[in-house]
Amino acid sequence: MADSEFSDYESEGRAPKKPKIKTKKYKQKFRAEWTKDPAFKHWLVAPKNANDEPSCCKKISCSKTALKRHRESAHHKQPFPNPSNQVSIQVSLQKQENTSSYKETTTVQLAAFIAEHNLPLTISPFLLDLLKSRAPQNIQEAKSLQEVKLGSTKCTNIIRQGGRTFLCEGIG
């Protein structure tokens, strides 16, 4: 069969096809002049390594076409928060520390109360609703209490992981 194929090529005056040689693709390197381009200068950052790809909080290939496509993408057009409008880390951590500790202790204390008095776990959301309806005197505690959530599944997990005796001793 192979001989007949070669004879067909000879009769038609064509040579058999040779396999194509794969050419090595050229990978574009980052160019410093791209950071000066008005379309890219506000968001394009030069990579640390000269052979690396540029980054705009997202790695893309080093070609001008890819940069233009990225500039038009929804990911790039997401609004970034203005640093002057952001709350400092220390202030946000202080607020979180105060409210989260109250929320956590309330959740654990409710779970311990249910376990100690051998109440059904399905009562936990209703008991929490009762506590929320009775507004505490402290405004901060009232706001924190509104954020507390305790379903029967969460209550079960707290009791199982914390242990009944440990939780009962913690309430005192």
Steps between C-alpha positions, in 0.01 A plus 500: 500500500787733577655433158176589325484833686848596382415397144191725515716797602749427220226471239347833607838670523477573874736409778373342824421751776770549760403543865503864609782607725367659818631849546575625846249762610646831609384602847470875536698646789384791708590842360553793733351737243158340557488658847535842335213437258200712613266202455699281741702732728242522781467127556785309333781404736840378387573143613772429754687274261580628150371177341177494703162606378353840594237510768194704583406281794450242227759319290459526126727426209754763403351628179352837424186337363448311827550824693240678285253214548560501875444876514155449344409200719251512785767382746713806433208742505394398853499805723782499751428658837639846557775476766395829659148364564622178660491450875836423659575139586540571871157661531325222309672230706402670827134517396506142381669378818237656726194382308632159400598408857150588621341305214717195565442494874125542451489212253704270724303594812170425327629163380626421851166598653317266263744216575497556877121497528468213253269701274432397140739655250212616281422763764826691434374740227186577702699563816725737307196685362374541856833652608499734200151623582619593850725794408811532720572837658835541326455615138813321382383171652158546340659542155730204558212286620309570179794350305511178709367194319451162662315223323456146624788372283743762626388438857558126456850558366592736784384246758681212331827686443505691827383225728215533746707516816739765366214724388309459826808596702553805276158641584574468873 
